[in-house]
Coordinates of C-alpha atoms and ligand atoms in Angstrom, one line a residue:
X782 CA -25.0 -30.5 -45.8
X783 CA -22.4 -33.2 -46.1
X784 CA -20.9 -34.3 -42.9
X785 CA -17.9 -36.4 -42.1
X786 CA -17.6 -37.8 -38.6
X787 CA -14.2 -38.1 -37.2
X788 CA -12.8 -38.8 -33.8
X789 CA -9.8 -36.7 -32.9
X790 CA -6.7 -38.4 -34.1
X791 CA -8.4 -41.5 -35.3
X792 CA -6.9 -41.2 -38.8
X793 CA -3.7 -39.4 -38.5
X794 CA -1.6 -39.7 -41.7
X795 CA 1.1 -42.2 -41.3
X796 CA 0.1 -43.2 -37.8
X797 CA 1.1 -46.7 -36.8
X798 CA -1.3 -49.2 -38.1
X799 CA -2.9 -47.1 -40.9
X800 CA -2.2 -48.0 -44.5
X801 CA -0.3 -45.2 -46.4
X802 CA -2.2 -43.9 -49.4
X803 CA -0.3 -43.2 -52.6
X804 CA -1.3 -41.1 -55.5
X805 CA 0.3 -42.1 -58.8
X806 CA 0.1 -39.6 -61.7
X807 CA 1.6 -40.3 -65.2
X808 CA 0.1 -39.4 -68.6
X809 CA 1.1 -42.9 -69.8
X810 CA -1.7 -45.1 -68.6
X811 CA 0.7 -48.1 -68.8
X812 CA 3.0 -46.5 -66.2
X813 CA 0.1 -45.9 -63.9
X814 CA -1.0 -49.5 -64.1
X815 CA 2.4 -51.0 -63.5
X816 CA 3.2 -48.7 -60.5
X817 CA -0.3 -49.1 -59.1
X818 CA -0.1 -52.9 -59.2
X819 CA 3.4 -53.1 -57.8
X820 CA 2.6 -50.8 -54.9
X821 CA -0.7 -52.4 -54.1
X822 CA 1.1 -55.7 -53.9
X823 CA 3.5 -54.1 -51.5
X824 CA 0.5 -53.4 -49.2
X825 CA -0.2 -49.7 -50.0
X826 CA -3.5 -48.1 -50.9
X827 CA -3.1 -46.6 -54.3
X828 CA -5.1 -44.2 -56.5
X829 CA -3.9 -43.7 -60.0
X830 CA -4.7 -41.1 -62.7
X831 CA -3.2 -40.2 -66.1
X832 CA -4.7 -36.7 -65.9
X833 CA -2.8 -34.1 -63.7
X834 CA -6.0 -32.0 -63.5
X835 CA -7.8 -34.9 -61.9
X836 CA -4.8 -35.3 -59.6
X837 CA -5.2 -31.7 -58.5
X838 CA -8.9 -32.3 -57.6
X839 CA -8.0 -35.5 -55.8
X840 CA -5.4 -33.5 -53.7
X841 CA -8.0 -31.0 -52.8
X842 CA -10.6 -33.7 -51.9
X843 CA -11.3 -35.5 -48.7
X844 CA -8.8 -38.3 -49.2
X845 CA -5.5 -37.4 -47.6
X846 CA -2.4 -38.8 -49.4
X847 CA 0.9 -39.8 -47.9
X848 CA 2.9 -39.9 -51.0
X849 CA 2.7 -38.4 -54.5
X850 CA 4.5 -40.4 -57.2
X851 CA 4.4 -38.3 -60.4
X852 CA 5.9 -38.1 -63.8
X853 CA 7.7 -34.8 -64.3
X854 CA 6.7 -34.1 -67.9
X855 CA 3.0 -34.2 -68.7
X856 CA 1.2 -32.3 -71.5
X857 CA -1.2 -30.3 -69.3
X858 CA 0.8 -29.8 -66.1
X859 CA 4.3 -30.5 -64.9
X860 CA 4.9 -32.9 -62.1
X861 CA 6.8 -30.2 -60.2
X862 CA 3.7 -27.9 -60.2
X863 CA 1.6 -30.8 -59.0
X864 CA 4.2 -31.3 -56.2
X865 CA 3.6 -27.7 -55.3
X866 CA -0.1 -28.2 -55.0
X867 CA 0.4 -31.3 -52.9
X868 CA 2.8 -29.5 -50.5
X869 CA 0.4 -26.6 -50.1
X870 CA -2.2 -29.0 -48.8
X871 CA 0.1 -31.1 -46.7
X872 CA 3.6 -29.8 -46.0
X873 CA 4.7 -33.3 -44.9
X874 CA 3.6 -35.2 -48.0
X875 CA 6.3 -37.4 -49.5
X876 CA 7.0 -36.8 -53.2
X877 CA 8.8 -38.9 -55.7
X878 CA 9.4 -37.7 -59.3
X879 CA 9.7 -40.1 -62.2
X880 CA 11.7 -38.7 -65.0
X881 CA 13.4 -39.7 -68.3
X882 CA 16.3 -37.3 -67.6
X883 CA 17.0 -35.0 -64.7
X884 CA 18.3 -31.6 -65.7
X885 CA 20.1 -29.3 -63.2
X886 CA 17.1 -27.0 -63.4
X887 CA 14.7 -29.8 -62.6
X888 CA 16.9 -30.9 -59.7
X889 CA 17.0 -27.4 -58.3
X890 CA 13.3 -26.9 -58.4
X891 CA 12.7 -30.3 -57.0
X892 CA 14.8 -29.6 -53.9
X893 CA 12.8 -26.3 -53.5
X894 CA 9.5 -28.3 -53.5
X895 CA 10.8 -30.8 -51.0
X896 CA 10.9 -33.8 -53.4
X897 CA 12.1 -36.8 -51.6
X898 CA 13.6 -38.8 -54.5
X899 CA 14.0 -39.2 -58.2
X900 CA 13.3 -42.4 -60.2
X901 CA 15.0 -42.4 -63.6
X902 CA 12.9 -44.1 -66.2
X903 CA 13.2 -46.9 -66.9
X904 CA 13.5 -48.3 -63.4
X905 CA 13.3 -51.7 -61.8
X906 CA 10.2 -52.4 -59.7
X907 CA 12.4 -53.1 -56.7
X908 CA 13.9 -49.7 -57.1
X909 CA 10.3 -48.2 -57.0
X910 CA 9.4 -50.1 -53.8
X911 CA 12.7 -49.1 -52.1
X912 CA 12.2 -45.4 -53.0
X913 CA 8.6 -45.5 -51.8
X914 CA 9.6 -47.2 -48.5
X915 CA 12.3 -44.7 -47.8
X916 CA 10.2 -41.6 -48.8
X917 CA 7.4 -42.7 -46.5
X918 CA 9.8 -43.3 -43.6
X919 CA 11.2 -39.8 -44.1
X920 CA 7.7 -38.5 -44.2
X921 CA 6.8 -40.1 -41.0
X922 CA 9.9 -38.6 -39.3
X923 CA 9.0 -35.2 -40.7
X924 CA 5.5 -35.5 -39.7
X925 CA 6.4 -36.5 -36.1
X926 CA 8.7 -33.5 -36.1
X927 CA 6.1 -31.1 -37.3
X928 CA 3.5 -32.5 -34.9
X929 CA 5.9 -32.2 -32.0
X930 CA 6.7 -28.6 -32.9
X931 CA 3.0 -27.8 -33.3
X932 CA 2.2 -29.4 -30.0
X933 CA 5.0 -27.5 -28.3
X934 CA 3.7 -24.2 -29.6
X935 CA 0.2 -25.2 -28.7
X936 CA 1.2 -26.0 -25.1
X937 CA 2.9 -22.6 -24.8
X938 CA -0.2 -20.9 -26.2
X939 CA -2.6 -22.9 -24.1
X940 CA -0.8 -22.1 -20.9
X941 CA -2.2 -18.6 -21.3
X942 CA -5.7 -20.0 -21.2
X943 CA -5.2 -21.0 -17.6
X944 CA -4.2 -17.4 -16.5
X945 CA -7.6 -15.9 -16.6
X946 CA -10.9 -16.6 -14.9
X947 CA -12.8 -14.0 -16.8
X948 CA -15.1 -15.9 -19.2
X949 CA -15.1 -13.3 -22.0
X950 CA -11.4 -12.7 -21.8
X951 CA -11.0 -16.5 -22.0
X952 CA -13.1 -16.9 -25.1
X953 CA -11.2 -14.1 -26.8
X954 CA -7.9 -15.7 -25.9
X955 CA -9.1 -19.1 -27.2
X956 CA -10.1 -17.6 -30.5
X957 CA -6.8 -15.8 -30.8
X958 CA -4.9 -19.0 -30.1
X959 CA -7.1 -21.0 -32.5
X960 CA -6.4 -18.6 -35.4
X961 CA -2.7 -18.4 -34.7
X962 CA -2.2 -22.1 -34.0
X963 CA -4.5 -23.8 -36.5
X964 CA -4.3 -21.2 -39.1
X965 CA -8.0 -21.2 -40.1
X966 CA -9.7 -18.1 -41.4
X967 CA -12.4 -17.7 -38.7
X968 CA -13.3 -19.3 -35.5
X969 CA -16.3 -19.0 -33.1
X970 CA -16.9 -20.1 -29.5
X971 CA -20.5 -21.0 -28.5
X972 CA -20.8 -21.6 -24.7
X973 CA -23.5 -23.8 -23.2
X974 CA -26.1 -21.8 -21.5
X975 CA -27.8 -22.8 -18.2
X976 CA -30.9 -23.6 -20.2
X977 CA -31.4 -24.1 -23.9
X978 CA -28.1 -25.5 -25.3
X979 CA -25.6 -23.3 -27.0
X980 CA -25.7 -19.5 -26.5
X981 CA -24.7 -16.7 -28.8
X982 CA -21.4 -17.1 -30.7
X983 CA -18.3 -15.1 -30.0
X984 CA -16.4 -14.5 -33.2
X985 CA -12.7 -14.2 -33.9
X986 CA -13.0 -10.9 -35.6
X987 CA -15.4 -8.0 -36.1
X988 CA -16.3 -9.0 -39.7
X989 CA -16.4 -12.7 -39.0
X990 CA -20.0 -13.9 -39.3
X991 CA -21.4 -17.2 -38.3
X992 CA -24.2 -18.4 -40.7
X993 CA -27.1 -20.8 -40.0
X994 CA -25.3 -23.9 -41.3
X995 CA -22.3 -23.1 -39.0
X996 CA -24.6 -22.8 -36.0
X997 CA -26.3 -26.1 -37.0
X998 CA -23.0 -27.9 -37.2
X999 CA -22.0 -26.6 -33.8
X1000 CA -25.3 -27.7 -32.4
X1001 CA -24.9 -31.1 -33.9
X1002 CA -21.4 -31.5 -32.5
X1003 CA -22.8 -30.5 -29.1
X1004 CA -25.7 -33.0 -29.2
X1005 CA -23.6 -35.8 -30.6
X1006 CA -20.8 -35.0 -28.2
X1007 CA -18.2 -35.5 -30.9
X1008 CA -16.0 -33.6 -33.4
X1009 CA -17.8 -33.1 -36.7
X1010 CA -16.6 -31.6 -40.0
X1011 CA -18.7 -30.1 -42.7
X1012 CA -17.9 -29.1 -46.3
X1013 CA -19.1 -27.3 -49.3
X1014 CA -21.6 -25.1 -47.5
X1015 CA -21.2 -21.5 -46.4
X1016 CA -20.7 -22.0 -42.7
X1017 CA -19.4 -18.5 -42.1
X1018 CA -18.1 -15.4 -43.8
X1019 CA -15.1 -13.2 -43.4
X1020 CA -16.2 -9.9 -44.9
X1021 CA -17.7 -11.0 -48.2
X1022 CA -15.6 -14.2 -48.4
X1023 CA -17.4 -17.5 -48.0
X1024 CA -16.0 -20.2 -45.8
X1025 CA -17.3 -23.6 -47.0
X1026 CA -15.2 -25.9 -44.7
X1027 CA -15.9 -26.2 -41.0
X1028 CA -14.9 -28.2 -38.0
X1029 CA -17.0 -28.2 -34.8
X1030 CA -15.2 -29.4 -31.7
X1031 CA -16.9 -29.9 -28.4
X1032 CA -15.1 -28.3 -25.4
X1033 CA -15.3 -30.7 -22.6
X1034 CA -14.0 -31.0 -19.0
X1035 CA -14.6 -33.9 -16.7
X1036 CA -17.1 -35.5 -19.1
X1037 CA -19.2 -32.4 -19.4
X1038 CA -19.5 -30.3 -22.5
X1039 CA -19.4 -26.6 -21.8
X1040 CA -19.2 -25.2 -25.3
X1041 CA -18.2 -25.8 -28.9
X1042 CA -15.3 -24.3 -30.9
X1043 CA -16.2 -23.9 -34.5
X1044 CA -13.3 -23.4 -37.0
X1045 CA -14.1 -22.3 -40.6
X1046 CA -11.9 -22.0 -43.7
X1047 CA -12.0 -21.7 -47.4
X1048 CA -9.7 -24.7 -47.8
X1049 CA -10.2 -28.2 -46.4
X1050 CA -6.5 -28.4 -45.7
X1051 CA -6.8 -26.5 -42.4
X1052 CA -8.5 -29.5 -40.9
X1053 CA -6.2 -32.4 -42.0
X1054 CA -6.1 -35.2 -39.5
X1055 CA -2.7 -33.9 -38.1
X1056 CA -4.4 -30.5 -37.4
X1057 CA -7.4 -32.2 -35.9
X1058 CA -5.1 -33.8 -33.3
X1059 CA -3.9 -30.3 -32.4
X1060 CA -7.5 -29.0 -32.3
X1061 CA -8.6 -31.8 -30.0
X1062 CA -5.7 -30.9 -27.6
X1063 CA -6.6 -27.3 -27.7
X1064 CA -10.2 -28.1 -27.0
X1065 CA -9.3 -30.1 -24.0
X1066 CA -7.3 -27.2 -22.6
X1067 CA -10.0 -24.7 -23.4
X1068 CA -12.7 -27.0 -21.9
X1069 CA -10.9 -27.1 -18.5
X1070 CA -10.2 -23.4 -18.5
X1071 CA -13.8 -22.6 -19.3
X1072 CA -15.0 -24.9 -16.5
X1073 CA -12.7 -23.1 -14.0
X1074 CA -14.0 -19.7 -15.2
X1075 CA -17.6 -20.9 -15.0
X1076 CA -17.1 -22.2 -11.5
X1077 CA -15.4 -19.0 -10.5
X1078 CA -18.3 -17.0 -11.9
X1079 CA -20.9 -19.2 -10.1
X1080 CA -18.9 -18.7 -6.9
X1081 CA -19.0 -14.9 -7.4
X1082 CA -22.8 -15.1 -8.1
X1083 CA -23.4 -17.2 -5.0
X1084 CA -21.4 -14.8 -2.9
X1085 CA -23.4 -11.9 -4.1
X1086 CA -26.7 -13.7 -3.4
X1087 CA -25.4 -14.5 0.1
X1088 CA -24.6 -10.9 0.7
X1089 CA -28.0 -9.9 -0.5
X1090 CA -29.5 -12.5 1.8
X1091 CA -27.5 -11.2 4.7
X1092 CA -28.7 -7.7 4.0
X1093 CA -32.3 -8.9 3.9
X1094 CA -31.8 -10.8 7.1
X1095 CA -30.4 -7.7 8.8
X1096 CA -33.3 -5.6 7.5
X1097 CA -35.8 -8.2 8.7
X1098 CA -34.2 -8.2 12.2
X1099 CA -34.3 -4.5 12.4
X1100 CA -37.9 -4.3 11.5
X1101 CA -39.0 -7.3 13.5
X1102 CA -37.2 -6.2 16.6
X1103 CA -38.5 -2.7 16.4
X1104 CA -42.1 -3.8 15.9
X1105 CA -41.9 -6.4 18.7
X1106 CA -40.5 -4.1 21.4
X1107 CA -43.6 -2.0 22.1
X1108 CA -46.2 -4.8 22.4
X1109 CA -43.7 -6.7 24.5
X1110 CA -43.3 -3.9 27.0
X1111 CA -47.1 -3.7 27.3
X1112 CA -47.3 -7.5 27.9
X1113 CA -44.5 -7.3 30.5
X1114 CA -46.0 -4.3 32.2
X1115 CA -49.5 -5.8 32.6
X1116 CA -48.3 -9.3 33.6
X1117 CA -46.2 -7.8 36.3
X1118 CA -49.3 -5.9 37.5
X1119 CA -51.4 -9.0 37.3
X1120 CA -48.8 -11.1 39.1
X1121 CA -48.7 -8.7 42.0
X1122 CA -52.5 -8.7 42.3
X1123 CA -52.8 -12.5 42.5
X1124 CA -51.7 -15.2 44.8
X1125 CA -51.5 -19.0 44.7
X1126 CA -51.8 -20.8 41.4
X1127 CA -52.8 -17.7 39.5
X1128 CA -49.7 -15.9 40.7
X1129 CA -47.6 -18.8 39.4
X1130 CA -49.4 -18.9 36.1
X1131 CA -48.9 -15.2 35.5
X1132 CA -45.3 -15.6 36.7
X1133 CA -44.7 -18.2 33.9
X1134 CA -46.3 -15.9 31.3
X1135 CA -43.9 -13.2 32.5
X1136 CA -40.8 -15.4 32.3
X1137 CA -41.7 -16.3 28.7
X1138 CA -42.3 -12.7 27.8
X1139 CA -38.9 -11.9 29.3
X1140 CA -37.3 -14.6 27.2
X1141 CA -38.8 -13.0 24.1
X1142 CA -37.5 -9.6 25.3
X1143 CA -34.0 -11.1 25.7
X1144 CA -34.1 -12.3 22.1
X1145 CA -35.4 -8.9 20.8
X1146 CA -32.6 -7.2 22.9
X1147 CA -30.0 -9.5 21.2
X1148 CA -31.4 -8.5 17.8
X1149 CA -31.3 -4.8 18.6
X1150 CA -27.8 -4.9 20.2
X1151 CA -26.4 -6.9 17.4
X1152 CA -27.7 -4.5 14.8
X1153 CA -26.4 -1.5 16.8
X1154 CA -23.1 -3.1 17.4
X1155 CA -22.6 -4.0 13.8
X1156 CA -23.5 -0.5 12.5
X1157 CA -21.3 1.1 15.2
X1158 CA -24.4 2.9 16.7
X1159 CA -23.8 1.3 20.1
X1160 CA -22.6 3.8 22.7
X1161 CA -20.4 3.1 25.7
X1162 CA -21.6 4.1 29.1
X1163 CA -18.6 3.7 31.4
X1164 CA -19.2 3.4 35.1
X1165 CA -17.7 1.7 38.1
X1166 CA -18.7 -1.9 38.3
X1167 CA -18.6 -4.7 40.8
X1168 CA -17.9 -8.2 39.5
X1169 CA -19.8 -9.8 42.4
X1170 CA -22.8 -7.6 41.8
X1171 CA -22.9 -8.4 38.1
X1172 CA -22.6 -12.1 38.7
X1173 CA -25.3 -12.0 41.4
X1174 CA -27.7 -10.1 39.2
X1175 CA -27.2 -12.6 36.4
X1176 CA -27.8 -15.5 38.7
X1177 CA -30.9 -13.9 40.1
X1178 CA -32.4 -13.2 36.7
X1179 CA -32.1 -16.8 35.7
X1180 CA -32.8 -18.2 39.1
X1181 CA -36.3 -19.5 38.2
X1182 CA -35.3 -21.1 34.9
X1183 CA -32.3 -22.7 36.5
X1184 CA -34.5 -24.0 39.3
X1185 CA -37.0 -25.4 36.7
X1186 CA -34.1 -27.5 35.4
X1187 CA -32.8 -28.4 38.8
X1188 CA -29.4 -26.8 38.0
X1189 CA -27.1 -25.8 40.8
X1190 CA -25.8 -22.3 40.0
X1191 CA -22.8 -21.3 42.1
X1192 CA -20.9 -18.0 42.2
X1193 CA -17.2 -18.3 42.8
X1194 CA -15.2 -15.1 43.3
X1195 CA -11.8 -15.8 44.7
X1196 CA -10.9 -12.3 45.5
X1197 CA -13.2 -10.4 47.9
X1198 CA -14.8 -8.4 45.1
X1199 CA -13.4 -6.9 42.0
X1200 CA -14.2 -3.4 41.3
X1201 CA -13.5 -2.1 37.7
X1202 CA -14.5 0.3 35.1
X1203 CA -16.7 -0.7 32.2
X1204 CA -20.1 -0.6 30.6
X1205 CA -22.3 -2.4 33.1
X1206 CA -25.3 -3.0 30.8
X1207 CA -23.1 -4.6 28.2
X1208 CA -21.4 -6.9 30.7
X1209 CA -24.9 -7.9 32.0
X1210 CA -25.9 -8.8 28.4
X1211 CA -22.8 -10.9 28.0
X1212 CA -23.3 -12.8 31.2
X1213 CA -27.0 -13.2 30.6
X1214 CA -26.4 -14.8 27.2
X1215 CA -23.6 -17.1 28.5
X1216 CA -25.7 -18.1 31.5
X1217 CA -28.8 -18.7 29.4
X1218 CA -26.8 -21.0 27.1
X1219 CA -25.3 -22.8 30.0
X1220 CA -28.8 -23.5 31.3
X1221 CA -30.2 -24.6 28.0
X1222 CA -27.3 -26.8 26.9
X1223 CA -27.0 -28.7 30.1
X1224 CA -29.2 -31.7 31.0
X1225 CA -31.4 -31.2 34.1
X1226 CA -29.6 -31.4 37.4
X1227 CA -26.4 -29.9 36.0
X1228 CA -23.8 -27.8 37.6
X1229 CA -23.1 -24.2 36.5
X1230 CA -20.3 -22.0 38.0
X1231 CA -20.0 -18.3 37.6
X1232 CA -16.5 -16.9 38.3
X1233 CA -14.7 -13.7 38.3
X1234 CA -10.9 -13.2 38.8
X1235 CA -8.4 -10.4 38.7
X1236 CA -5.2 -10.6 36.7
X1237 CA -2.1 -8.5 37.0
X1238 CA -1.6 -8.6 33.2
X1239 CA -3.5 -9.6 30.1
X1240 CA -4.5 -13.3 30.6
X1241 CA -3.0 -15.4 27.8
X1242 CA -5.3 -18.3 27.1
X1243 CA -3.2 -21.0 25.6
X1244 CA -4.1 -24.2 27.2
X1245 CA -6.2 -25.6 24.3
X1246 CA -8.7 -22.7 24.5
X1247 CA -10.2 -21.5 21.3
X1248 CA -9.6 -17.7 21.3
X1249 CA -12.4 -15.9 19.5
X1250 CA -11.6 -12.3 20.2
X1251 CA -8.2 -10.8 21.2
X1252 CA -7.6 -7.0 21.1
X1253 CA -5.0 -5.9 18.6
X1254 CA -3.0 -4.0 21.3
X1255 CA -2.9 -5.0 24.9
X1256 CA -1.1 -3.0 27.6
X1257 CA 0.8 -5.7 29.5
X1258 CA 1.1 -3.8 32.7
X1259 CA -2.7 -3.0 32.9
X1260 CA -4.8 -5.2 35.2
X1261 CA -7.6 -7.3 33.7
X1262 CA -10.8 -8.8 35.1
X1263 CA -12.1 -12.1 33.8
X1264 CA -15.6 -13.7 33.9
X1265 CA -16.2 -17.4 33.4
X1266 CA -19.4 -19.3 32.9
X1267 CA -18.8 -23.0 33.2
X1268 CA -21.4 -25.8 32.7
X1269 CA -21.5 -29.5 32.9
X1270 CA -23.6 -29.7 29.7
X1271 CA -23.4 -31.3 26.2
X1272 CA -20.2 -29.5 25.2
X1273 CA -19.3 -28.3 21.7
X1274 CA -17.4 -30.4 19.1
X1275 CA -14.0 -28.8 18.3
X1276 CA -14.8 -28.1 14.6
X1277 CA -17.8 -26.0 15.7
X1278 CA -16.1 -23.9 18.3
X1279 CA -15.3 -21.0 16.1
X1280 CA -18.5 -21.1 14.0
X1281 CA -20.9 -20.8 16.9
X1282 CA -19.9 -17.1 17.2
X1283 CA -21.3 -16.4 13.7
X1284 CA -24.8 -15.0 13.4
X1285 CA -27.5 -17.6 13.3
X1286 CA -25.1 -20.4 13.6
X1287 CA -26.3 -23.3 15.7
X1288 CA -24.6 -26.7 16.1
X1289 CA -26.7 -29.0 14.0
X1290 CA -27.6 -31.3 16.8
X1291 CA -28.9 -28.5 19.0
X1292 CA -31.6 -27.9 16.5
X1293 CA -32.8 -31.5 16.6
X1294 CA -32.3 -31.8 20.4
X1295 CA -34.8 -29.0 20.8
X1296 CA -32.7 -26.5 22.8
X1297 CA -34.4 -23.6 21.1
X1298 CA -32.6 -20.3 20.6
X1299 CA -31.9 -18.0 17.6
X1300 CA -28.2 -18.5 17.0
X1301 CA -27.7 -14.8 17.8
X1302 CA -26.6 -14.8 21.5
X1303 CA -22.9 -15.6 21.0
X1304 CA -22.6 -13.2 18.0
X1305 CA -23.8 -10.5 20.4
X1306 CA -21.3 -11.7 23.1
X1307 CA -18.6 -11.5 20.5
X1308 CA -19.5 -8.0 19.3
X1309 CA -19.9 -6.7 22.8
X1310 CA -16.5 -8.0 23.8
X1311 CA -14.9 -6.3 20.9
X1312 CA -16.7 -3.0 21.8
X1313 CA -15.4 -3.4 25.4
X1314 CA -11.8 -4.0 24.1
X1315 CA -11.9 -7.4 25.8
X1316 CA -11.0 -11.0 25.0
X1317 CA -13.2 -14.0 24.5
X1318 CA -12.4 -17.6 24.5
X1319 CA -14.0 -21.0 25.0
X1320 CA -12.9 -24.4 26.3
X1321 CA -15.2 -27.3 25.6
X1322 CA -15.3 -30.9 25.0
X1323 CA -18.2 -32.8 23.6
X1324 CA -20.2 -34.4 26.4
X1325 CA -17.9 -32.9 29.1
X1326 CA -19.3 -29.3 29.4
X1327 CA -18.1 -25.9 28.3
X1328 CA -16.4 -22.9 29.8
X1329 CA -16.9 -19.5 28.1
X1330 CA -14.6 -16.7 29.3
X1331 CA -14.5 -13.0 28.8
X1332 CA -11.6 -10.9 30.0
X1333 CA -11.9 -7.1 30.2
X1334 CA -9.3 -4.4 30.9
X1335 CA -9.8 -3.2 34.5
X1336 CA -9.7 0.5 33.5
X1337 CA -10.9 1.9 30.1
X1338 CA -8.6 4.5 28.6
Ligands
ADP1508 P1 -28.6 -19.9 20.5 O1 -29.7 -18.9 20.6 O2 -28.9 -21.0 19.5 O3 -28.2 -20.4 21.8 P2 -26.0 -18.8 20.4 O4 -25.3 -17.9 19.5 O5 -26.1 -18.3 21.8 O6 -27.4 -19.1 19.9 O7 -25.3 -20.2 20.4 C1 -25.0 -20.8 19.2 C2 -24.8 -22.3 19.3 O8 -23.7 -22.6 20.1 C3 -26.0 -22.9 20.1 O9 -27.1 -23.1 19.2 C4 -25.3 -24.2 20.5 O10 -25.3 -25.1 19.5 C5 -23.9 -23.7 20.8 N1 -23.7 -23.4 22.3 C6 -23.7 -22.2 22.8 N2 -23.5 -22.2 24.2 C7 -23.3 -23.5 24.4 C8 -23.1 -24.3 25.7 N3 -22.9 -23.6 26.8 N4 -23.0 -25.6 25.6 C9 -23.1 -26.2 24.4 N5 -23.4 -25.6 23.2 C10 -23.5 -24.3 23.3

């Protein structure tokens, strides 16, 4: 395989700084020599030939020419036909015809073939230099014009690439734009796989087939991280037609290569330096679009994995909580019996075993309630409740643990007592969770207050509280009862205050500070509050303590 290595746009024809290349064709060797010498002296690169057939081969070869200076009348081929060949390969090539006499017919054909100038033989060498300078200047303008138009079109087409995040739609679109914009016969996109380099090619058409040399060229461009062209080998086929010219362009975004675009043609002209510039631009667009699509796909995959993980966690909780319940009841039953049968130290030891078993029971209860609440299996048992009674019960349940930590737990009920209608067990669970947290997240010797209050209308927490649950419709006139659990503990950083109500979420520090817990308690509180049609909010400052509040409608509909 013969390979030419080119950087995009490194040798655009007529670009500032590059030496224009001129092809001189005249069947008189003497004319070739004179013109060649004159133009070389003027600073141009010149190739001369007295054989028009050789000129045709040269025009089809690797060397791109900026100007064709040709005699009009030659024995084997006319200069006008040669001009046609040259224009086919590069529509912007400058052409100057040398002629002994210019007939009207010749003039007409020359205009059609885009001939820039005529030089009537014999001519002065100054005339030749002037004509070449002017023709090259015109060519450069024409080239800029063509390039601008092509880039304009390319930008319009490339915009479409940014409209989809579906990877297969995107590769199809890229192939479509490539064929339309670059005008090659076939194109292929090979995306980089997570392992093992380039994956299977996507082709621009059903009968467009990538062959082994084409794949090898794409691989080489990927590994060398640069644009590569190949020629005179069958890189691909369209139906039965061989495509012996190819250009492999890495698709990159942010320094990473995410694929290779391979363009194949039966002519080398599709990949002239001007076109390469366009291709490089297209590859940049495509690279970014593919990166976005890949990121989107990865995000989707990660989300699915998370959902699956979530399902597995829920399943695990369901099984674990179910399996733990029975042995736990047995432990609790027997320890209670043992405690009552013993006195002194032994009574205290058994009491401790019982407290720990109760703590496990609380965790299992949280797991079960959360599952029931989430699946909507949880039933409401509405009964008449007393705020005072609920607070006292909660305080009594945690009396021992609070005492172990020398916390002072106070019940503050401003009104005599508040009687209301709700699900007593659920409120007990809410208060138990909040009080347990208050005890655990407060340094020994802290102050904990349990409060209840009656409100004539729905309380509207708006003094910096983070509201976690608020019912969609609230009857303004209905009375509400609120519960507060306030501690003088470690507090919760503002950015964490919403997140702690998610399942399993724990403020990072609380893990290292060894407060224990499962990260389920507040999720249960949140779900229970929703079930009870209530509101839930928190006020907290790091290092200053926290207040969790739950407000419930006084009467349930
Ligand atoms: P856990 O079993 O970890 O207590 P929760 O859902 O009850 O789970 O609480 C989640 C996290 O919220 C806790 O790990 C802790 O970081 C934070 N948190 C809850 N209550 C308090 C509180 N009263 N003071 C400080 N941080 C708290």
